[in-house]
CSV table of C-alpha atoms in Angstrom, one decimal:
chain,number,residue,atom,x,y,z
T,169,UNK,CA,0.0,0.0,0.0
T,170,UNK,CA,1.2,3.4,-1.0
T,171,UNK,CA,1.8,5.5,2.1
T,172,UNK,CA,3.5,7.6,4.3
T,173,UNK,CA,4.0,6.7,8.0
T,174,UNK,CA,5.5,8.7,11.0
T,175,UNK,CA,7.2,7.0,14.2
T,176,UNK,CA,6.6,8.1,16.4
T,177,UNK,CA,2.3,8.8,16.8
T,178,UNK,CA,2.7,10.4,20.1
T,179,UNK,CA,5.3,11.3,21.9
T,180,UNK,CA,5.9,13.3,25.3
T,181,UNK,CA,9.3,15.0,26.3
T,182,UNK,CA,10.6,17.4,28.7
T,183,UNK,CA,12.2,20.3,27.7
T,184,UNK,CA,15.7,19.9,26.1
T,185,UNK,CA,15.9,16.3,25.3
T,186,UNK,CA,16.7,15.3,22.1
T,187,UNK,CA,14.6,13.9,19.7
T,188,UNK,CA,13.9,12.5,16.4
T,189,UNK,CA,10.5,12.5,14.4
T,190,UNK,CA,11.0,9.6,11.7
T,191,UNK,CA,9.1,9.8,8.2
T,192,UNK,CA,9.4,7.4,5.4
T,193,UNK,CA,7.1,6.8,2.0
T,194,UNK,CA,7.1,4.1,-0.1
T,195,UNK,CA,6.2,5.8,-3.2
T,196,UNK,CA,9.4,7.1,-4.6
T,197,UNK,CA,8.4,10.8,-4.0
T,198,UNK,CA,11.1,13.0,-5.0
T,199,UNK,CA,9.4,15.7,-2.6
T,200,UNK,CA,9.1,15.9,1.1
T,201,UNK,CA,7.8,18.3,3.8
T,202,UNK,CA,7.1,18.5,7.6
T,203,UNK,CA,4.3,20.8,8.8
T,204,UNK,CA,3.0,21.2,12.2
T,205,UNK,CA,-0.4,22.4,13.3
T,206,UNK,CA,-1.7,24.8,15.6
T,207,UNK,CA,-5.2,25.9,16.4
T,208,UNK,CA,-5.6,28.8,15.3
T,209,UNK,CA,-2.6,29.1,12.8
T,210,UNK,CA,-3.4,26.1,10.5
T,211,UNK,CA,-0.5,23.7,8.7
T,212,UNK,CA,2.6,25.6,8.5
T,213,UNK,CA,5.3,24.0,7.0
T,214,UNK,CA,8.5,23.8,8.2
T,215,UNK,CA,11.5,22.2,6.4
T,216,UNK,CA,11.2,20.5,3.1
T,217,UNK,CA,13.4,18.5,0.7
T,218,UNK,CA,13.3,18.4,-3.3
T,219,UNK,CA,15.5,15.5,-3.5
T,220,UNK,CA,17.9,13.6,-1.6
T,221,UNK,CA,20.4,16.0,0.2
T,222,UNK,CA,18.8,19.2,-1.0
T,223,UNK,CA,16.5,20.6,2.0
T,224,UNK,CA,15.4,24.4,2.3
T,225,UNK,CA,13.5,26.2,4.9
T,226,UNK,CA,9.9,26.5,5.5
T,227,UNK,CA,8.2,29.7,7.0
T,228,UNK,CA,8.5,28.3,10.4
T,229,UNK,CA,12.6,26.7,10.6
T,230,UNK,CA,13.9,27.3,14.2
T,231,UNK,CA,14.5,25.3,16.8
T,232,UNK,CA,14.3,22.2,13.6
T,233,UNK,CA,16.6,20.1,11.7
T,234,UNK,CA,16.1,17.5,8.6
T,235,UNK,CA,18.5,15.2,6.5
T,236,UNK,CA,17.6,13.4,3.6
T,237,UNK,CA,20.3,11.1,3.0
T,238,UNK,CA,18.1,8.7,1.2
T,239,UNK,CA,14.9,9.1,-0.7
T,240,UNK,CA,12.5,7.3,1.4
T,241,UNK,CA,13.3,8.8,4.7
T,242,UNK,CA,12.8,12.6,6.0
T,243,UNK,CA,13.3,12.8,9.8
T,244,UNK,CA,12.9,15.3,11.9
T,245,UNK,CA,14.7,16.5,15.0
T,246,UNK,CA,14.5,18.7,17.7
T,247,UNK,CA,18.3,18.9,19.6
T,248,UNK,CA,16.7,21.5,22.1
T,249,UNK,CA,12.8,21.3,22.3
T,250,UNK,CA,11.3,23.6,24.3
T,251,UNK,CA,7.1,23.5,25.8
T,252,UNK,CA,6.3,26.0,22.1
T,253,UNK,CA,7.2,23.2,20.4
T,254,UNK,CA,4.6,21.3,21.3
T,255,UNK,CA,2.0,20.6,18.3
T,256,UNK,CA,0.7,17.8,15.8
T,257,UNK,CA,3.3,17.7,13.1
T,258,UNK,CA,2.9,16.1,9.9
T,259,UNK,CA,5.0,14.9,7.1
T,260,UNK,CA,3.7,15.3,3.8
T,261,UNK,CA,5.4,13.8,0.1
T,262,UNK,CA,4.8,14.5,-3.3
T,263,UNK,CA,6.1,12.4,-6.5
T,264,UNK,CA,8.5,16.3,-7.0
T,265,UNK,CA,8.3,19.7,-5.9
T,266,UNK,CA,7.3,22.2,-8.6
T,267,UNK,CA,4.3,22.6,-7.2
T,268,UNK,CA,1.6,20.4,-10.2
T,269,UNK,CA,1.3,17.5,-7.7
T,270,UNK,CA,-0.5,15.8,-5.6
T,271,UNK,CA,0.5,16.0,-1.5
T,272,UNK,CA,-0.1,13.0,0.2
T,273,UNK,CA,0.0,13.1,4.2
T,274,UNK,CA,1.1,11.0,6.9
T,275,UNK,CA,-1.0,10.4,10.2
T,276,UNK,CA,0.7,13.0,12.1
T,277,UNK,CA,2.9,12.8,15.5
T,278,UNK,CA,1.5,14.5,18.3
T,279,UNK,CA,4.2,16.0,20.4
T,280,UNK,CA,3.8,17.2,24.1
T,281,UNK,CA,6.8,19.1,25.7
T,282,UNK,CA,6.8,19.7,29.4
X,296,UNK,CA,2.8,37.5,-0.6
X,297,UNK,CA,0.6,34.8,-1.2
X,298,UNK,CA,-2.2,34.5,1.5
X,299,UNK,CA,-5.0,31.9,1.4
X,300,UNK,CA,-7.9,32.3,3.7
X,301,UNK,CA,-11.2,30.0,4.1
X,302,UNK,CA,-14.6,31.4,5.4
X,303,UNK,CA,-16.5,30.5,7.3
X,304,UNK,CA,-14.6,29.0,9.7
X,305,UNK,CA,-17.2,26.6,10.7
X,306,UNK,CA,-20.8,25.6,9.4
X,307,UNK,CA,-23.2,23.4,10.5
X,308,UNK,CA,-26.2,22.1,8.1
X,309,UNK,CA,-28.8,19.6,8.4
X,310,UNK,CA,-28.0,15.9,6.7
X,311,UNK,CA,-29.2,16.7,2.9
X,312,UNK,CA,-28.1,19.7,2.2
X,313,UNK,CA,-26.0,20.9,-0.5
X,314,UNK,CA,-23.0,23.0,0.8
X,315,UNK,CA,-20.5,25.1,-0.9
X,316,UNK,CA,-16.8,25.5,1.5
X,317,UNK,CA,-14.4,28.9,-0.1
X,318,UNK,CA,-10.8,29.6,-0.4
X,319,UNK,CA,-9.9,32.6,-1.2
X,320,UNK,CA,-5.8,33.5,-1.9
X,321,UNK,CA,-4.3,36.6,-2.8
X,322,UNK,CA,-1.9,35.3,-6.1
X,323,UNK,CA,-3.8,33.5,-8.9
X,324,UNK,CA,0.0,32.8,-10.4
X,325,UNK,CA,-0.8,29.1,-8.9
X,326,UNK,CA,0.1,25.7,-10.4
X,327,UNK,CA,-3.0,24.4,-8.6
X,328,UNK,CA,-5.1,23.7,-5.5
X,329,UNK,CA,-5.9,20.6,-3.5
X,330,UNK,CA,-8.4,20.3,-1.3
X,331,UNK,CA,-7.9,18.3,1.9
X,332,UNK,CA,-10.5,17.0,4.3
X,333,UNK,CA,-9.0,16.1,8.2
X,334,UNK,CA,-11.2,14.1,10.6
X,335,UNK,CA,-10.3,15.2,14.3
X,336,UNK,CA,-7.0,14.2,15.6
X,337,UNK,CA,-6.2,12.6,12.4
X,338,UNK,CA,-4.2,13.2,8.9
X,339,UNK,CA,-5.0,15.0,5.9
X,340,UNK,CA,-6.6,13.3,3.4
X,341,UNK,CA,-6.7,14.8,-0.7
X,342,UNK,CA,-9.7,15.0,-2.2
X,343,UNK,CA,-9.4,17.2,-5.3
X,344,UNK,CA,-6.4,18.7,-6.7
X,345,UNK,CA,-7.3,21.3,-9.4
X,346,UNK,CA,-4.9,22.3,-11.9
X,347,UNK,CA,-4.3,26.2,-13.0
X,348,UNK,CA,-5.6,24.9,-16.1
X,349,UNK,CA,-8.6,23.2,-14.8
X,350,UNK,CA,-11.6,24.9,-14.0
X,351,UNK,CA,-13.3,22.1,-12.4
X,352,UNK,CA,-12.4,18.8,-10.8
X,353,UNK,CA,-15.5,16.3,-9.7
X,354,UNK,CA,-14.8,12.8,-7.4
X,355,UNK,CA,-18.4,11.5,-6.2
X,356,UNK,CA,-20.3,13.9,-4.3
X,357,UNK,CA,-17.6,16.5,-4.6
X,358,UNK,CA,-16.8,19.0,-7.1
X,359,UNK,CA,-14.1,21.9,-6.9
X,360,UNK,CA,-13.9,24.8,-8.8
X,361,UNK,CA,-11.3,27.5,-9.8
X,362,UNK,CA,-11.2,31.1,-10.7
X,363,UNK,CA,-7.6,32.2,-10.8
X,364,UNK,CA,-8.7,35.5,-12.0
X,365,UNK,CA,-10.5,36.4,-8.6
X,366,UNK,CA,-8.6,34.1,-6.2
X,367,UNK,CA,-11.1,32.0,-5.2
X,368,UNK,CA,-12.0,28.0,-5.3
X,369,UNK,CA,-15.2,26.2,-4.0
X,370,UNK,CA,-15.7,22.8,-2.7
X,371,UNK,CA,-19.2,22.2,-3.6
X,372,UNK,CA,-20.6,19.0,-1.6
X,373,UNK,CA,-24.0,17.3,-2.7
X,374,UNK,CA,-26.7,15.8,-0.1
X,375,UNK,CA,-24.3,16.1,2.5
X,376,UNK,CA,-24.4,13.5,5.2
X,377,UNK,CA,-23.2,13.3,8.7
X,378,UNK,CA,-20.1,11.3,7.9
X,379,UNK,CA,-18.5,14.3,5.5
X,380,UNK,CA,-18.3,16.4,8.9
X,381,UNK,CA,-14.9,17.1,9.4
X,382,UNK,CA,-12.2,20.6,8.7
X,383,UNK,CA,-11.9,21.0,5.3
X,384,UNK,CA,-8.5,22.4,4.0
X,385,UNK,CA,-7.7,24.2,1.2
X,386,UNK,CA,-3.5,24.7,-0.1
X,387,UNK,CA,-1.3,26.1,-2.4
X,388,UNK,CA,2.1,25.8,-4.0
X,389,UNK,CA,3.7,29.3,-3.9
X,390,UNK,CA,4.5,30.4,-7.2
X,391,UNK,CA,8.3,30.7,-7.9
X,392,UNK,CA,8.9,28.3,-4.8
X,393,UNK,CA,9.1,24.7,-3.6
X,394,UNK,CA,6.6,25.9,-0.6
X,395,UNK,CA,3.0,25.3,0.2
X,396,UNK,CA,0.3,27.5,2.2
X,397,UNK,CA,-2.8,26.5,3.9
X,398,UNK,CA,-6.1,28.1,4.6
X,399,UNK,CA,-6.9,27.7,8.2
X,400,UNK,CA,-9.7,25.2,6.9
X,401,UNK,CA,-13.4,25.4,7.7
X,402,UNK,CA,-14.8,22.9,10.0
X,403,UNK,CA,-17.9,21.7,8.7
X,404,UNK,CA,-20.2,19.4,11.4
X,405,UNK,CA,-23.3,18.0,9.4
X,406,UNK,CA,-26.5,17.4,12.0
X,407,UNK,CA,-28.5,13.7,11.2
């Protein structure tokens, strides 16, 4: 089954502790993406990747890292997280990045930080 | 600067009814536009993506439309039922970019 899966679903931290958001398709999508909701503020995105090592910045970057080493995999990590930080993220793919496909979203992590 | 926006933020209707969701957004230099519907606590699921070259896109009981020229795009949902309620999103690729935008979505409950 095509999909995209985050590990992991929920997750609750304390402040400053490490941690890595995994994200993986099986669809060969060129293009990935990380979002995180807030109420109020809607999806805003936050790193993305066009291809394997090529990642820019979304509208929302700090306090966030990515790698892409290989094409299937788009983790996300927080070296520092802090209790704003705390919000459902998503990771999203597409088969590339120019903007005339499809998204396709995984089930979301929801992340608590204390 | 490419701003999308979604009114109203919520609606309720009675089971039956045909409903019409908007997006609005400031640039019509867009690829295209996909509609997403998210059940609470959940994903995002696509429904429709509309091409700049589309005006119209149709799956089932849904049909999207686009009007680049004025910046907007409606979901249009036939004899809704309780099981479409849910926040619909609306997003865009911004033009020039490898980015996307949301709407803040409109949450849509449909009373049996």
């Amino acid at each position: 089954e095509a999909q995209v899966t985050q590990n992991p679903r929920y997750l609750i931290t304390v402040t400053g502790k490490k941690l890595t958001v995994t994200c993986s398709q099986n669809m060969n999508h060129e293009y990935m993406s990380w979002y995180r909701q807030d109420p109020g503020l809607g999806l805003r995105q936050i790193y993305y990747s066009m291809n394997v090592e090529v990642t820019d910045k979304g509208d929302v970057p700090e306090g966030y890292k990515v790698s892409r080493k290989e094409k299937r995999n788009f983790p996300l990590i927080l070296e520092s997280p802090s209790p704003n930080q705390t919000s459902l993220y998503f990771c999203a793919s597409s088969p590339r990045g120019t903007g005339r496909y499809e998204q396709y979203f995984g089930p979301g992590t929801r992340l608590t930080v204390t | 600067k490419q701003e999308v926006t979604q009114i109203p933020a919520a609606l309720s209707v009675p089971e039956g009814e045909n409903l019409v969701l908007n997006c609005s957004f400031t640039d019509s230099a867009i690829y295209n536009l996909q509609w997403f519907r998210q059940d609470p606590g959940k994903g995002l699921t696509s429904l429709l993506l509309i091409q700049s070259s589309q005006r119209e896109q149709t799956s089932g009981r849904l049909n999207a439309s686009l009007d680049k020229s004025s910046g907007r795009s409606t979901l249009y949902i036939a004899a809704s039922q309780p099981g479409d309620s849910a926040t619909y999103l609306c997003a865009v690729p911004i033009s020039g970019t490898y980015k996307y935008i949301f709407g803040t979505g409109t949450r849509l409950k449909v009373l049996a």
